[in-house]
Short mmCIF file of C-alpha atoms in Angstrom, two decimals:
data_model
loop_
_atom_site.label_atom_id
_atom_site.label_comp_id
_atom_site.label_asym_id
_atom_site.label_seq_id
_atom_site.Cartn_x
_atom_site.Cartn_y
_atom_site.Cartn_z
CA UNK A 1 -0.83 -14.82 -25.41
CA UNK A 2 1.79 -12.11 -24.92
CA UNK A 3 2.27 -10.58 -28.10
CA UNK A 4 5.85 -8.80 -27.58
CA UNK A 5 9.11 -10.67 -27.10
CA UNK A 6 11.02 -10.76 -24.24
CA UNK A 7 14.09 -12.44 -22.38
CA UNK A 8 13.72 -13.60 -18.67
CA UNK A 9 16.47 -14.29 -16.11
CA UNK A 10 15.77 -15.44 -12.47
CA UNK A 11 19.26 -14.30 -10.54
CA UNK A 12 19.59 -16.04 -7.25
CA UNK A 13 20.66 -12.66 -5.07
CA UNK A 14 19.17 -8.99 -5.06
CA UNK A 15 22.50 -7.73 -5.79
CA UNK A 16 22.21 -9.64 -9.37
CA UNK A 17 18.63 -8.51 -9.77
CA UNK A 18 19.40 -4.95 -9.24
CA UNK A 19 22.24 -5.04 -11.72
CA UNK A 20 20.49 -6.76 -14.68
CA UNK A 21 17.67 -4.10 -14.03
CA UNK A 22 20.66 -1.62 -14.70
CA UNK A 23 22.46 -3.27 -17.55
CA UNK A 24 19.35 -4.05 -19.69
CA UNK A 25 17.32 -1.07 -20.98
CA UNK A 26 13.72 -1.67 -20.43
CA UNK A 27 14.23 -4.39 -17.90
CA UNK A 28 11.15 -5.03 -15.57
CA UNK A 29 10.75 -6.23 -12.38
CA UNK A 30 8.65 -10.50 -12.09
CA UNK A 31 7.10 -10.33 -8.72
CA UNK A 32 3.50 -11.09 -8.29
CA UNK A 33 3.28 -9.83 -12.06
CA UNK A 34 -0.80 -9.57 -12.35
CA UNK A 35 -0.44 -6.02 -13.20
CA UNK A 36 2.25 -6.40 -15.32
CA UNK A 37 1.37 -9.45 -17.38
CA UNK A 38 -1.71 -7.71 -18.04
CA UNK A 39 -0.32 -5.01 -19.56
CA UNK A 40 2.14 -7.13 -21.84
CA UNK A 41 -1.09 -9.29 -23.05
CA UNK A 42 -2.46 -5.90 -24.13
CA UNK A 43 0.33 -4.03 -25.71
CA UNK A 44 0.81 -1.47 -23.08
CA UNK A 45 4.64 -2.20 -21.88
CA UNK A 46 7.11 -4.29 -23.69
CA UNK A 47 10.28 -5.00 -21.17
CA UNK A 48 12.92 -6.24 -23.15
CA UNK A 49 13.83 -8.49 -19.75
CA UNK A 50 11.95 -10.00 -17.07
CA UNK A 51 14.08 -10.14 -13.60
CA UNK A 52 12.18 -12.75 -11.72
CA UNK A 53 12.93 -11.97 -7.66
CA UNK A 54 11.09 -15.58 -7.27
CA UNK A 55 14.14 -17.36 -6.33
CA UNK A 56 16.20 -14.93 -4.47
CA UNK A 57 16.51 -16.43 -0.37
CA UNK A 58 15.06 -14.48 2.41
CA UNK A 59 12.03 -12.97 0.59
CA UNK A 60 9.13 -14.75 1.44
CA UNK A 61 9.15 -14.29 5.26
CA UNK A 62 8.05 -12.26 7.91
CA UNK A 63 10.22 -12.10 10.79
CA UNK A 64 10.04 -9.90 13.78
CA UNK A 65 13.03 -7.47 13.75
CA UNK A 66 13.32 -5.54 17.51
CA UNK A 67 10.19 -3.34 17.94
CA UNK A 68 8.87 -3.88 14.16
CA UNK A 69 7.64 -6.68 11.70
CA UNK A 70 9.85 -7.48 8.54
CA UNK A 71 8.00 -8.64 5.86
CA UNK A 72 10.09 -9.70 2.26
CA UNK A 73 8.75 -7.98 -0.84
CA UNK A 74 8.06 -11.32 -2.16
CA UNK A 75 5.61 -12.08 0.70
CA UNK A 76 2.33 -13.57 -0.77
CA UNK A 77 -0.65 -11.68 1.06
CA UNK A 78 -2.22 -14.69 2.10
CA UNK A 79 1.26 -15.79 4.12
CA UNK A 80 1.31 -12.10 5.30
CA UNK A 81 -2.50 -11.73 6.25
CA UNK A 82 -1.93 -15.16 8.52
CA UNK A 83 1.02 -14.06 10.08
CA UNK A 84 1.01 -13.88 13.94
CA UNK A 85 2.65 -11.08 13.99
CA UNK A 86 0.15 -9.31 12.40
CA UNK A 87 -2.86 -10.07 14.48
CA UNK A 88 -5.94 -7.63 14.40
CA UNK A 89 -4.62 -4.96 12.17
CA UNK A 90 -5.27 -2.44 9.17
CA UNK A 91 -2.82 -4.51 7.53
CA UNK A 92 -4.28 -8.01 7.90
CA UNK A 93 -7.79 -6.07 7.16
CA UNK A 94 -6.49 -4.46 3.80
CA UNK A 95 -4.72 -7.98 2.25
CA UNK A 96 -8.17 -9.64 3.41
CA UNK A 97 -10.37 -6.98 1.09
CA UNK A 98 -7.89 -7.50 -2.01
CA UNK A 99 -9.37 -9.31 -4.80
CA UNK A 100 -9.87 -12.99 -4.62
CA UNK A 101 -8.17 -16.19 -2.67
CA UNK A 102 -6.20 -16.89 -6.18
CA UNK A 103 -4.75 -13.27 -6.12
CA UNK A 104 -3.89 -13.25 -2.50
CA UNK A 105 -2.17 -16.30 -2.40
CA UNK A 106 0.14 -15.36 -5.42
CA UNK A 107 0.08 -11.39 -5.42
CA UNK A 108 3.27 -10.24 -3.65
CA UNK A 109 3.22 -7.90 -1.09
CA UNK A 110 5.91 -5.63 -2.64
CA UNK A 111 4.41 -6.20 -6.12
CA UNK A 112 1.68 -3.11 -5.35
CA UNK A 113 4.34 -0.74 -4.42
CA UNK A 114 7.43 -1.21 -6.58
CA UNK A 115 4.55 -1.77 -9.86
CA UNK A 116 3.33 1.87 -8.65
CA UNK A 117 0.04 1.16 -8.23
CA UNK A 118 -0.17 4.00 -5.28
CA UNK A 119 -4.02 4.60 -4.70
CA UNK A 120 -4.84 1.48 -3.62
CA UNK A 121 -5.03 -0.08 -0.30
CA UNK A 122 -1.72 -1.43 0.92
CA UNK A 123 -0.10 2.02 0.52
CA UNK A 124 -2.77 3.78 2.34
CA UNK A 125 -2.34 1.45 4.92
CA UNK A 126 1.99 1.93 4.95
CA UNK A 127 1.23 5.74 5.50
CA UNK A 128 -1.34 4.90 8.55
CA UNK A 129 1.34 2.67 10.61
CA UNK A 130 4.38 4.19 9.26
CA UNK A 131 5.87 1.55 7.56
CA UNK A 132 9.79 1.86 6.45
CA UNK A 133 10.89 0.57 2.82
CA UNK A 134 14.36 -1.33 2.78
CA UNK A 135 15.60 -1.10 -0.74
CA UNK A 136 18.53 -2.59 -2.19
CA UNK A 137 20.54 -1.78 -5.43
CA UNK A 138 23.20 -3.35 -7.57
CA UNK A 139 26.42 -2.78 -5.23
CA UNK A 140 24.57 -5.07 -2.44
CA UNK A 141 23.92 -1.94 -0.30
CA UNK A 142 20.20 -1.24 1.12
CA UNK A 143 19.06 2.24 1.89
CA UNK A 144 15.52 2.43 4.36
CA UNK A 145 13.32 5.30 3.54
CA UNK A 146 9.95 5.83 5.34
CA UNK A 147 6.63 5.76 3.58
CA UNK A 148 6.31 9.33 3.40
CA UNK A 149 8.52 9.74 1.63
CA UNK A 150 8.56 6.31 -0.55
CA UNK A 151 5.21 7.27 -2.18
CA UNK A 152 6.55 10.45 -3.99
CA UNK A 153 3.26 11.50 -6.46
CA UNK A 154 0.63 9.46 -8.94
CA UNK A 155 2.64 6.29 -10.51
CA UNK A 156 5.83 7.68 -8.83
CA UNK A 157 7.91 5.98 -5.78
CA UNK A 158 11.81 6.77 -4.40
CA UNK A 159 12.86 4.06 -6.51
CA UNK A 160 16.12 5.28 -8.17
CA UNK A 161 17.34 3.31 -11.50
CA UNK A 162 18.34 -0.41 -10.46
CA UNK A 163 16.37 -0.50 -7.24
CA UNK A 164 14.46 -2.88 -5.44
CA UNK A 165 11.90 -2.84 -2.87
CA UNK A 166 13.95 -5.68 -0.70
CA UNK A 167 11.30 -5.82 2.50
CA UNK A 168 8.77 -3.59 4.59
CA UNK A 169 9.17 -2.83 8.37
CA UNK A 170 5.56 -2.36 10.15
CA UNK A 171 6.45 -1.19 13.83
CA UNK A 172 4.79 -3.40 16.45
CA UNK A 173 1.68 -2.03 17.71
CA UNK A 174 2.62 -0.50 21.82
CA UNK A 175 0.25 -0.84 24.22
CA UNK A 176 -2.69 1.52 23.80
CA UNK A 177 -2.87 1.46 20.18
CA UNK A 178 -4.82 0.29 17.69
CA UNK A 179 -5.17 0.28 13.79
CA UNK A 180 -8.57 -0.30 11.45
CA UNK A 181 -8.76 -0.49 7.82
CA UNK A 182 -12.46 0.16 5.99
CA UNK A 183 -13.55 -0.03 2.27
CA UNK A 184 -16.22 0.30 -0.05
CA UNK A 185 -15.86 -1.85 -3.26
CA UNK A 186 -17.27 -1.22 -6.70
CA UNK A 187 -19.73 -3.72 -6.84
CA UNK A 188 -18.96 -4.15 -10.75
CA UNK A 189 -15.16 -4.37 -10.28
CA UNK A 190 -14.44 -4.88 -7.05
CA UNK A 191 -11.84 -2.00 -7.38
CA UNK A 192 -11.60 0.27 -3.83
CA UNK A 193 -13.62 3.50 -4.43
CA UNK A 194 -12.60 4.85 -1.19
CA UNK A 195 -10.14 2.81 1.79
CA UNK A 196 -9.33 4.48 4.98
CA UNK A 197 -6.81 3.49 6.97
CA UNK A 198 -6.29 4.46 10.78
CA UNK A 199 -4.23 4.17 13.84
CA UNK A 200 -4.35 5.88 17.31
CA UNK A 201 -2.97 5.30 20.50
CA UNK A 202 -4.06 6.09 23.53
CA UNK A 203 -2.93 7.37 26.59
CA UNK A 204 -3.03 6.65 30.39
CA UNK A 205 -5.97 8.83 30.82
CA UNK A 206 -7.84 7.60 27.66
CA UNK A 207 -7.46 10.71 25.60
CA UNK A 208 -5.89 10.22 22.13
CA UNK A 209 -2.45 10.86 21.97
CA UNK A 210 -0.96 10.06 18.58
CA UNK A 211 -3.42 9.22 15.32
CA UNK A 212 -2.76 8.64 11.71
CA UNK A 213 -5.45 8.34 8.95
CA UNK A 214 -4.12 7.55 5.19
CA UNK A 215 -7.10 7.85 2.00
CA UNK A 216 -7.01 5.39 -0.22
CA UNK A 217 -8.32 5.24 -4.11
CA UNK A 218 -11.02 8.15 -3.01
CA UNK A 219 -7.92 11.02 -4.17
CA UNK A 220 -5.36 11.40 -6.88
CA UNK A 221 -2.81 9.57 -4.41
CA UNK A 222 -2.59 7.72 -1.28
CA UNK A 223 -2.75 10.66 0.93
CA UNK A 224 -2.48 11.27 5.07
CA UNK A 225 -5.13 13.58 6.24
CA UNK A 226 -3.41 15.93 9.04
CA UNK A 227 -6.65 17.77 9.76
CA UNK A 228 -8.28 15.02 11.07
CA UNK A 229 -5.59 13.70 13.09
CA UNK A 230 -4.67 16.83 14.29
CA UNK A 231 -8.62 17.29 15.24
CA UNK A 232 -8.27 14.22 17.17
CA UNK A 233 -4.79 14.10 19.16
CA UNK A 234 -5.19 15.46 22.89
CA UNK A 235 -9.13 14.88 23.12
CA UNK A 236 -10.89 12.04 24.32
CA UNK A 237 -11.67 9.28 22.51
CA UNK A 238 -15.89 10.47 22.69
CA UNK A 239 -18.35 9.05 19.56
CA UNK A 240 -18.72 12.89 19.33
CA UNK A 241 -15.00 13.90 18.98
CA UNK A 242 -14.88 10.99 16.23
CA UNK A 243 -17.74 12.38 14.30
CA UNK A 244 -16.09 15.88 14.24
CA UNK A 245 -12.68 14.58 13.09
CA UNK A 246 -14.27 12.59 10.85
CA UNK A 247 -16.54 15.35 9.24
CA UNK A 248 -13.01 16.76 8.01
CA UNK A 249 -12.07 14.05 5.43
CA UNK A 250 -15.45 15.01 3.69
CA UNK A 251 -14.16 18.58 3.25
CA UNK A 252 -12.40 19.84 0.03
CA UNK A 253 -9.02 19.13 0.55
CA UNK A 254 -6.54 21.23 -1.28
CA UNK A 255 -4.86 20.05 -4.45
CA UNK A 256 -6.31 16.86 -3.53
CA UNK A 257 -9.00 16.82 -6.42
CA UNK A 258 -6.25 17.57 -9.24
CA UNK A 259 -6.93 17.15 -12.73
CA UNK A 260 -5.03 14.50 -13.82
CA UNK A 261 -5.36 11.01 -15.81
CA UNK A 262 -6.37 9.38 -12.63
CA UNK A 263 -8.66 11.92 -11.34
CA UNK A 264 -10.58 11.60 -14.35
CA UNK A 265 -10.09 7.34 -13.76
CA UNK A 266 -11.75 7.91 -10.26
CA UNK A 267 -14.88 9.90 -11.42
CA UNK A 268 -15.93 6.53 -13.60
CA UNK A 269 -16.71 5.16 -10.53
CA UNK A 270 -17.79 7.93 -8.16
CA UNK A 271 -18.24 11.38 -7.93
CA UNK A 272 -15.71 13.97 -6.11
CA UNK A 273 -18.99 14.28 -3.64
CA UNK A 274 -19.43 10.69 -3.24
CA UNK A 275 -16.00 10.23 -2.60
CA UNK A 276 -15.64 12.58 -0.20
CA UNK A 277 -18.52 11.63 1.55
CA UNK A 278 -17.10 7.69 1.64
CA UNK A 279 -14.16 9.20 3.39
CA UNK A 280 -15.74 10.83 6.02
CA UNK A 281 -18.38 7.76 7.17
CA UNK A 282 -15.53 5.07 6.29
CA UNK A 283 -13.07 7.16 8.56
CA UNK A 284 -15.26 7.67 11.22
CA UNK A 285 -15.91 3.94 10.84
CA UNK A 286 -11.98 3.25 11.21
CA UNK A 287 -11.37 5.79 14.20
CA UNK A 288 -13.92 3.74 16.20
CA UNK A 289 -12.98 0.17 15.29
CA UNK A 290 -9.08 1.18 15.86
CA UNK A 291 -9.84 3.12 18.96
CA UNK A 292 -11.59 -0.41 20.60
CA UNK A 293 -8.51 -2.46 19.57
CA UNK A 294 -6.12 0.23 20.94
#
């Protein structure tokens, strides 16, 4: 039972979507809706419209576009985790850790980012391969913005007013690279305590010459960790230059540990020490696996 009344509309182009989202005050996005159905069931949010994207054309696909993979914000994971395209991948890795077969084949893959939900896998793994957010508003125009600088803070994105996350580009993977993604699960919940997602490429004479490594759930927010990719790129790709690099993500990082309403949500399920020692054996554990595939 939802206990708060609503209206629903299911416009047939983004265009339409965008614009309700503008005209309506308190208008909320239908996509996978989990999250967001929850909430209504328990009182949290009460939209005054539901925009369902569900039958909108040209959603549900993943479609190789020149050197990078399209995939429609209205993607289930299951159809995204299957894709050719996607092969052996962080990405295919993350959607295959995410709850249960009834969530991935109905959970959207645009759902987790455009509902905020930004400490969980899927954006860890965006920031890791680099992923570029096409997002359309009201007038029909789209506007691409990478995911550095999609995933703005805690429960915040780029969205502007009347925005919608209308696809995500995932650039091919060149030769000589290679991407990982590793977990641990709360055994009670099966929420992420700590994701790591990584991707290095290698060069002609095997040393590493570009890597990325995104935190997930372990921090405040989904967060790239420059010391240990800077402590990788130009050395070889040795179990012992791993180790090192990977000693880093265990160290204090900066700001990282805020005080903030999910801070305090991440120390019900682990300490600040036993994250941060998840994210340095679950990133050493993703440097090696992505470094064989690469």
């Amino acid at each position: 039972m939802i206990p708060v009344q609503f209206d629903y509309a299911a416009p047939e182009s983004l265009a339409k979507a965008a614009q309700l989202l503008q005209e309506k005050e308190g208008a909320a996005i239908l996509a996978g809706g989990h999250s967001l159905l929850q909430a209504m069931k328990m009182g949290e949010i009460a939209p005054s419209l539901l925009v369902d994207l569900g039958k909108i054309p040209g959603l549900q696909e993943v479609t190789r576009e020149g050197n990078s993979v399209r995939i429609g914000a209205m993607t289930t994971y299951d159809r995204v985790a299957a894709a050719p395209e996607i092969g052996q991948s962080a990405l295919a890795e993350a959607i295959a850790s995410i709850g249960d077969v009834q969530i991935r084949n109905w959970g959207r893959i645009g759902d987790v980012f455009a509902y905020r939900d930004l400490a969980c896998d899927l954006p860890a793994v965006a920031l890791a391969l680099e992923a570029t957010f096409t997002i359309a508003n009201s007038s029909g125009d789209s506007r691409t913005v990478p995911a550095s600088e999609f995933l703005v803070a805690p429960l915040q994105t780029a969205l502007r007013s009347g925005e919608i996350v209308a696809a995500i580009d995932w650039p091919d993977n060149a030769a000589g690279t290679g991407s990982a993604y590793e977990k641990l699960k709360h055994p009670g919940s099966s929420y992420t305590v700590c994701g790591i997602a990584a991707q290095v490429s290698k060069s002609a004479d095997g040393t590493i010459s570009k890597c990325r490594v995104a935190v997930a759930s372990a921090l405040s927010l989904v967060s790239r960790l420059p010391e240990v990719e800077a402590a990788l790129e130009g050395k070889a790709a040795t179990p012992e230059n791993i180790a090192a690099a990977a000693k880093l993500a265990g160290e204090n990082l900066a700001g990282a540990e805020a005080s903030n309403n999910i801070a305090r949500v991440l120390e019900i399920y682990a300490s600040a020490e036993y994250r941060a020692h998840l994210r340095k054996v679950l990133t050493e554990r993703a440097l090696t696996r992505a470094l064989e595939r690469a």
